Amino acid sequence: MGSGGLVGREAELAVLRGVLDRSGTGGTAAVVVRGDAGIGKTALLEAVVADATERGWRSLTVRGIEAESVLAYAGLLAAVQPLREHVADLPPAQARALTAALGWGETGGAGGDRFLVGAAVLSLLAAAAVARPLLVAIDDIQWVDRESVEALLFAVRRLGHDPVALVATHRLGQPPPPAADGLDSVTVEGLPPAAVHSLLGRGYADGVVARLTAETGGNPLALRECGRTLTLAQRAGAATLPAALPVPERLSEAYARELAALAPDGWRTVLLVAVSGDEAAAPIVTALVAEG
């Protein structure tokens, strides 16, 4: 069991802790955690925040909200609000640009200069990191506005020997922000059966765990949801499992958005895969070719 009760994520946690260890050594201390909805990206982010707090770090948290992704600098406001006291230490031009962008001062003029805003964030983080190291934690970076992501990554890439690190999560299937290109990344996969046993707890037969793992792809959110719906007899393998396991509402919503973007031929392919009796690709390909 990993930090904060995480199961089977020791390798991923080691990568994230390595980012904290590298901060202040002269290189970019940033990583993007990628994975499907419900796979545990947020739990990993929360674990590294907790780890940083134990080390005496200060954490600045940004949570991407799809509805706010069009609001310029909304994410940056959430990140640097706790550092507002350091604005007085910035060069005047940077201070004007930042306060205008965040609504802390008069708008217009330098407030539209992205370079000055990025430079201001760089100066702000460096000033705050003098007291103690900083971790910028961004959840669902794909839904953070472009301007905020650009400003934060502009700063983190240039901080060098300042003790500042950045960890962000990104949901696969959603376009990543261009500003994150080139950053180190770790992809979170489904849990193996041994870890699923630990996640679900006692009372699950090996065969039941094997089927749950196979049908959910080892997705922790789906596993917990399925586990809650099974009777004690079903968990123990003494009763037949339902033909179709339940899908958590959060996962249904996530994949519904992705499916809605498919063209008609894409929908047809998904339907054929759904009704297929096994995982073999050949029958599906044959059917698609037959339909043109």
CSV table of C-alpha atoms in Angstrom, one decimal:
chain,number,residue,atom,x,y,z
A,1,MET,CA,0.0,0.0,0.0
A,2,GLY,CA,1.4,3.4,-1.0
A,3,SER,CA,1.2,6.9,0.4
A,4,GLY,CA,-2.3,8.0,1.6
A,5,GLY,CA,-3.7,4.5,1.2
A,6,LEU,CA,-2.8,4.2,-2.5
A,7,VAL,CA,-2.5,0.6,-3.7
A,8,GLY,CA,-0.1,-0.6,-6.4
A,9,ARG,CA,1.2,2.8,-7.3
A,10,GLU,CA,4.7,2.6,-5.8
A,11,ALA,CA,6.5,3.2,-9.1
A,12,GLU,CA,4.4,6.2,-10.0
A,13,LEU,CA,4.9,7.7,-6.5
A,14,ALA,CA,8.6,7.2,-6.9
A,15,VAL,CA,8.6,9.2,-10.1
A,16,LEU,CA,6.6,12.1,-8.5
A,17,ARG,CA,8.8,12.1,-5.4
A,18,GLY,CA,11.8,12.3,-7.7
A,19,VAL,CA,10.4,15.5,-9.1
A,20,LEU,CA,10.5,17.0,-5.6
A,21,ASP,CA,14.1,15.7,-5.2
A,22,ARG,CA,15.2,17.3,-8.4
A,23,SER,CA,13.8,20.8,-7.7
A,24,GLY,CA,16.5,23.4,-7.3
A,25,THR,CA,19.1,21.4,-9.1
A,26,GLY,CA,19.1,23.5,-12.2
A,27,GLY,CA,16.7,21.5,-14.4
A,28,THR,CA,13.0,21.6,-15.0
A,29,ALA,CA,11.3,19.8,-12.1
A,30,ALA,CA,7.9,19.1,-13.7
A,31,VAL,CA,5.9,16.0,-14.7
A,32,VAL,CA,2.5,15.3,-16.2
A,33,VAL,CA,0.5,12.3,-14.9
A,34,ARG,CA,-1.6,10.9,-17.7
A,35,GLY,CA,-4.4,8.4,-17.6
A,36,ASP,CA,-8.0,7.5,-18.1
A,37,ALA,CA,-10.9,8.8,-16.0
A,38,GLY,CA,-11.0,7.1,-12.7
A,39,ILE,CA,-7.6,5.5,-13.0
A,40,GLY,CA,-6.3,7.4,-9.9
A,41,LYS,CA,-4.5,10.5,-11.2
A,42,THR,CA,-6.0,12.8,-8.6
A,43,ALA,CA,-5.2,10.4,-5.8
A,44,LEU,CA,-1.5,10.4,-6.9
A,45,LEU,CA,-1.5,14.2,-7.1
A,46,GLU,CA,-3.0,14.4,-3.6
A,47,ALA,CA,-0.4,11.9,-2.3
A,48,VAL,CA,2.5,13.9,-3.7
A,49,VAL,CA,1.0,17.1,-2.2
A,50,ALA,CA,0.8,15.3,1.2
A,51,ASP,CA,4.4,14.1,0.8
A,52,ALA,CA,5.6,17.6,0.0
A,53,THR,CA,3.7,19.0,3.0
A,54,GLU,CA,5.5,16.5,5.2
A,55,ARG,CA,8.8,17.7,3.8
A,56,GLY,CA,7.9,21.3,4.7
A,57,TRP,CA,6.9,22.5,1.2
A,58,ARG,CA,4.1,24.9,0.4
A,59,SER,CA,1.6,23.7,-2.2
A,60,LEU,CA,-0.3,25.9,-4.7
A,61,THR,CA,-3.3,24.0,-6.1
A,62,VAL,CA,-5.1,24.5,-9.4
A,63,ARG,CA,-8.2,22.4,-10.3
A,64,GLY,CA,-9.2,22.5,-13.9
A,65,ILE,CA,-12.9,23.1,-14.5
A,66,GLU,CA,-14.2,22.5,-18.0
A,67,ALA,CA,-16.7,25.4,-17.8
A,68,GLU,CA,-14.0,27.8,-16.8
A,69,SER,CA,-11.4,26.8,-19.4
A,70,VAL,CA,-12.3,29.8,-21.5
A,71,LEU,CA,-11.7,32.3,-18.7
A,72,ALA,CA,-8.2,33.7,-19.2
A,73,TYR,CA,-6.0,33.5,-16.1
A,74,ALA,CA,-8.7,31.8,-13.9
A,75,GLY,CA,-6.3,29.0,-13.1
A,76,LEU,CA,-3.4,31.3,-12.4
A,77,LEU,CA,-5.5,33.3,-10.0
A,78,ALA,CA,-6.2,30.2,-8.0
A,79,ALA,CA,-2.5,29.3,-8.0
A,80,VAL,CA,-0.9,32.6,-7.0
A,81,GLN,CA,-3.7,34.0,-4.7
A,82,PRO,CA,-1.8,32.8,-1.6
A,83,LEU,CA,1.3,34.6,-2.8
A,84,ARG,CA,-0.3,38.0,-3.3
A,85,GLU,CA,1.9,39.5,-0.5
A,86,HIS,CA,5.0,39.1,-2.8
A,87,VAL,CA,3.6,41.3,-5.6
A,88,ALA,CA,5.1,44.3,-4.0
A,89,ASP,CA,8.6,42.7,-4.6
A,90,LEU,CA,8.1,42.5,-8.4
A,91,PRO,CA,9.5,44.9,-10.9
A,92,PRO,CA,6.9,47.6,-11.7
A,93,ALA,CA,6.2,46.5,-15.2
A,94,GLN,CA,5.7,42.8,-14.1
A,95,ALA,CA,3.5,43.9,-11.2
A,96,ARG,CA,1.3,45.9,-13.4
A,97,ALA,CA,0.9,43.1,-16.0
A,98,LEU,CA,0.1,40.5,-13.3
A,99,THR,CA,-2.3,42.6,-11.3
A,100,ALA,CA,-4.1,43.6,-14.5
A,101,ALA,CA,-4.4,40.1,-15.7
A,102,LEU,CA,-5.7,38.8,-12.4
A,103,GLY,CA,-8.1,41.7,-11.7
A,104,TRP,CA,-6.0,43.0,-8.8
A,105,GLY,CA,-5.3,46.3,-10.5
A,106,GLU,CA,-6.3,48.5,-13.4
A,107,THR,CA,-6.9,46.5,-16.6
A,108,GLY,CA,-5.4,47.3,-20.0
A,109,GLY,CA,-1.9,48.3,-21.0
A,110,ALA,CA,0.6,45.7,-19.9
A,111,GLY,CA,-2.1,43.4,-18.7
A,112,GLY,CA,-2.4,41.8,-22.1
A,113,ASP,CA,1.4,41.1,-22.4
A,114,ARG,CA,1.8,37.4,-21.9
A,115,PHE,CA,5.5,37.6,-21.6
A,116,LEU,CA,5.3,40.1,-18.8
A,117,VAL,CA,2.7,38.0,-17.0
A,118,GLY,CA,4.9,34.9,-17.4
A,119,ALA,CA,7.9,36.9,-16.2
A,120,ALA,CA,5.9,38.1,-13.2
A,121,VAL,CA,4.9,34.6,-12.3
A,122,LEU,CA,8.5,33.5,-12.5
A,123,SER,CA,9.6,36.3,-10.2
A,124,LEU,CA,6.6,35.7,-7.8
A,125,LEU,CA,7.4,31.9,-7.4
A,126,ALA,CA,11.1,32.6,-7.0
A,127,ALA,CA,10.4,35.2,-4.3
A,128,ALA,CA,8.0,32.9,-2.4
A,129,ALA,CA,10.4,29.9,-2.7
A,130,VAL,CA,13.0,31.8,-0.7
A,131,ALA,CA,11.1,31.0,2.5
A,132,ARG,CA,10.3,27.3,1.7
A,133,PRO,CA,10.1,25.1,-1.5
A,134,LEU,CA,6.9,25.4,-3.6
A,135,LEU,CA,4.9,22.7,-5.3
A,136,VAL,CA,2.5,23.7,-8.0
A,137,ALA,CA,-0.2,21.0,-8.3
A,138,ILE,CA,-2.5,21.1,-11.3
A,139,ASP,CA,-5.4,18.7,-11.5
A,140,ASP,CA,-7.0,18.2,-14.9
A,141,ILE,CA,-4.6,20.5,-16.8
A,142,GLN,CA,-6.6,19.9,-20.0
A,143,TRP,CA,-9.3,22.1,-18.5
A,144,VAL,CA,-7.1,24.9,-17.2
A,145,ASP,CA,-7.2,28.0,-19.4
A,146,ARG,CA,-4.4,28.3,-21.9
A,147,GLU,CA,-3.1,31.6,-20.6
A,148,SER,CA,-2.6,30.2,-17.0
A,149,VAL,CA,-0.9,27.0,-18.2
A,150,GLU,CA,1.5,29.0,-20.4
A,151,ALA,CA,2.4,31.4,-17.6
A,152,LEU,CA,3.0,28.7,-15.0
A,153,LEU,CA,5.0,26.5,-17.3
A,154,PHE,CA,7.0,29.5,-18.6
A,155,ALA,CA,8.0,30.2,-15.0
A,156,VAL,CA,8.7,26.6,-14.0
A,157,ARG,CA,10.9,25.9,-17.0
A,158,ARG,CA,13.1,28.9,-16.1
A,159,LEU,CA,13.3,28.8,-12.4
A,160,GLY,CA,16.5,26.6,-12.5
A,161,HIS,CA,18.0,26.5,-9.1
A,162,ASP,CA,14.9,27.8,-7.2
A,163,PRO,CA,13.2,25.0,-5.2
A,164,VAL,CA,9.9,24.9,-7.2
A,165,ALA,CA,8.3,21.8,-8.7
A,166,LEU,CA,5.2,21.2,-10.8
A,167,VAL,CA,3.0,18.1,-11.0
A,168,ALA,CA,-0.1,18.1,-13.3
A,169,THR,CA,-2.7,15.5,-14.2
A,170,HIS,CA,-4.0,15.0,-17.7
A,171,ARG,CA,-7.0,12.9,-18.8
A,172,LEU,CA,-6.3,10.7,-21.8
A,173,GLY,CA,-8.7,11.3,-24.7
A,174,GLN,CA,-8.6,15.1,-24.1
A,175,PRO,CA,-6.2,17.3,-26.0
A,176,PRO,CA,-3.2,18.2,-23.9
A,177,PRO,CA,-2.2,21.9,-23.7
A,178,PRO,CA,0.6,22.7,-26.2
A,179,ALA,CA,2.6,24.5,-23.5
A,180,ALA,CA,3.1,21.1,-21.8
A,181,ASP,CA,4.9,19.6,-24.8
A,182,GLY,CA,8.3,18.2,-23.8
A,183,LEU,CA,7.6,17.8,-20.1
A,184,ASP,CA,8.3,14.4,-18.5
A,185,SER,CA,5.3,12.3,-18.1
A,186,VAL,CA,4.1,9.1,-16.4
A,187,THR,CA,1.2,7.1,-17.7
A,188,VAL,CA,-1.0,5.5,-15.1
A,189,GLU,CA,-2.2,2.0,-16.1
A,190,GLY,CA,-4.9,-0.3,-14.6
A,191,LEU,CA,-4.1,-2.2,-11.4
A,192,PRO,CA,-2.9,-5.8,-11.7
A,193,PRO,CA,-4.9,-8.5,-9.9
A,194,ALA,CA,-2.6,-8.6,-6.8
A,195,ALA,CA,-3.2,-4.9,-6.2
A,196,VAL,CA,-6.9,-5.3,-6.9
A,197,HIS,CA,-7.1,-7.8,-4.1
A,198,SER,CA,-5.6,-5.2,-1.8
A,199,LEU,CA,-7.9,-2.5,-3.1
A,200,LEU,CA,-11.1,-4.4,-2.6
A,201,GLY,CA,-10.2,-6.0,0.7
A,202,ARG,CA,-11.1,-9.4,2.1
A,203,GLY,CA,-13.9,-11.7,0.9
A,204,TYR,CA,-13.1,-11.8,-2.8
A,205,ALA,CA,-12.3,-15.1,-4.6
A,206,ASP,CA,-9.4,-15.1,-7.0
A,207,GLY,CA,-11.7,-15.8,-9.9
A,208,VAL,CA,-13.9,-12.9,-9.0
A,209,VAL,CA,-10.9,-10.6,-8.8
A,210,ALA,CA,-9.6,-11.8,-12.1
A,211,ARG,CA,-12.9,-11.1,-13.8
A,212,LEU,CA,-13.3,-7.7,-12.2
A,213,THR,CA,-9.8,-6.8,-13.2
A,214,ALA,CA,-10.4,-7.9,-16.8
A,215,GLU,CA,-13.7,-6.1,-17.3
A,216,THR,CA,-12.7,-2.9,-15.6
A,217,GLY,CA,-9.2,-2.8,-17.0
A,218,GLY,CA,-8.0,-2.5,-13.4
A,219,ASN,CA,-9.6,1.0,-13.1
A,220,PRO,CA,-9.8,1.7,-9.3
A,221,LEU,CA,-13.0,3.8,-9.6
A,222,ALA,CA,-14.8,1.1,-11.6
A,223,LEU,CA,-13.5,-1.6,-9.3
A,224,ARG,CA,-14.8,0.1,-6.2
A,225,GLU,CA,-18.2,0.7,-7.8
A,226,CYS,CA,-18.5,-2.9,-9.0
A,227,GLY,CA,-17.4,-4.2,-5.6
A,228,ARG,CA,-20.1,-2.3,-3.8
A,229,THR,CA,-22.8,-3.8,-6.0
A,230,LEU,CA,-21.9,-7.4,-5.4
A,231,THR,CA,-23.4,-9.6,-2.7
A,232,LEU,CA,-21.2,-11.4,-0.2
A,233,ALA,CA,-21.9,-14.7,-2.1
A,234,GLN,CA,-20.9,-13.1,-5.4
A,235,ARG,CA,-17.7,-11.7,-3.9
A,236,ALA,CA,-16.8,-15.2,-2.6
A,237,GLY,CA,-17.5,-16.8,-5.9
A,238,ALA,CA,-20.4,-18.8,-4.5
A,239,ALA,CA,-23.0,-17.0,-6.7
A,240,THR,CA,-23.0,-16.0,-10.3
A,241,LEU,CA,-21.7,-12.5,-11.2
A,242,PRO,CA,-24.0,-10.3,-13.2
A,243,ALA,CA,-23.6,-10.5,-16.9
A,244,ALA,CA,-22.9,-6.8,-17.1
A,245,LEU,CA,-21.0,-5.0,-14.4
A,246,PRO,CA,-22.1,-1.5,-13.4
A,247,VAL,CA,-20.3,1.5,-14.8
A,248,PRO,CA,-19.7,4.4,-12.3
A,249,GLU,CA,-21.6,7.6,-13.2
A,250,ARG,CA,-18.3,9.6,-13.4
A,251,LEU,CA,-16.9,7.2,-16.0
A,252,SER,CA,-20.2,7.2,-18.0
A,253,GLU,CA,-20.1,11.0,-18.2
A,254,ALA,CA,-16.4,11.0,-19.2
A,255,TYR,CA,-16.8,8.5,-22.0
A,256,ALA,CA,-20.1,10.0,-23.1
A,257,ARG,CA,-18.3,13.2,-24.0
A,258,GLU,CA,-15.7,11.4,-26.0
A,259,LEU,CA,-18.2,9.2,-27.8
A,260,ALA,CA,-20.3,12.2,-28.7
A,261,ALA,CA,-17.4,13.6,-30.7
A,262,LEU,CA,-17.2,10.5,-32.9
A,263,ALA,CA,-18.3,10.5,-36.5
A,264,PRO,CA,-21.0,8.0,-37.5
A,265,ASP,CA,-18.5,5.4,-38.7
A,266,GLY,CA,-16.8,5.7,-35.3
A,267,TRP,CA,-20.1,5.1,-33.5
A,268,ARG,CA,-20.7,2.0,-35.7
A,269,THR,CA,-17.2,0.6,-34.8
A,270,VAL,CA,-17.9,1.2,-31.0
A,271,LEU,CA,-21.2,-0.6,-31.4
A,272,LEU,CA,-19.6,-3.6,-33.1
A,273,VAL,CA,-17.0,-3.8,-30.4
A,274,ALA,CA,-19.6,-3.6,-27.7
A,275,VAL,CA,-21.6,-6.5,-29.1
A,276,SER,CA,-18.6,-8.7,-29.9
A,277,GLY,CA,-18.5,-11.9,-27.9
A,278,ASP,CA,-14.7,-11.8,-27.4
A,279,GLU,CA,-11.7,-9.6,-27.7
A,280,ALA,CA,-10.6,-10.8,-31.1
A,281,ALA,CA,-10.2,-7.9,-33.6
A,282,ALA,CA,-10.5,-10.0,-36.8
A,283,PRO,CA,-14.3,-10.4,-36.7
A,284,ILE,CA,-14.8,-6.7,-36.1
A,285,VAL,CA,-12.5,-5.7,-38.9
A,286,THR,CA,-14.3,-8.2,-41.3
A,287,ALA,CA,-17.6,-6.7,-40.4
A,288,LEU,CA,-16.4,-3.1,-40.9
A,289,VAL,CA,-14.9,-4.1,-44.3
A,290,ALA,CA,-18.2,-5.8,-45.3
A,291,GLU,CA,-20.1,-2.5,-44.5
A,292,GLY,CA,-17.6,-0.5,-46.5
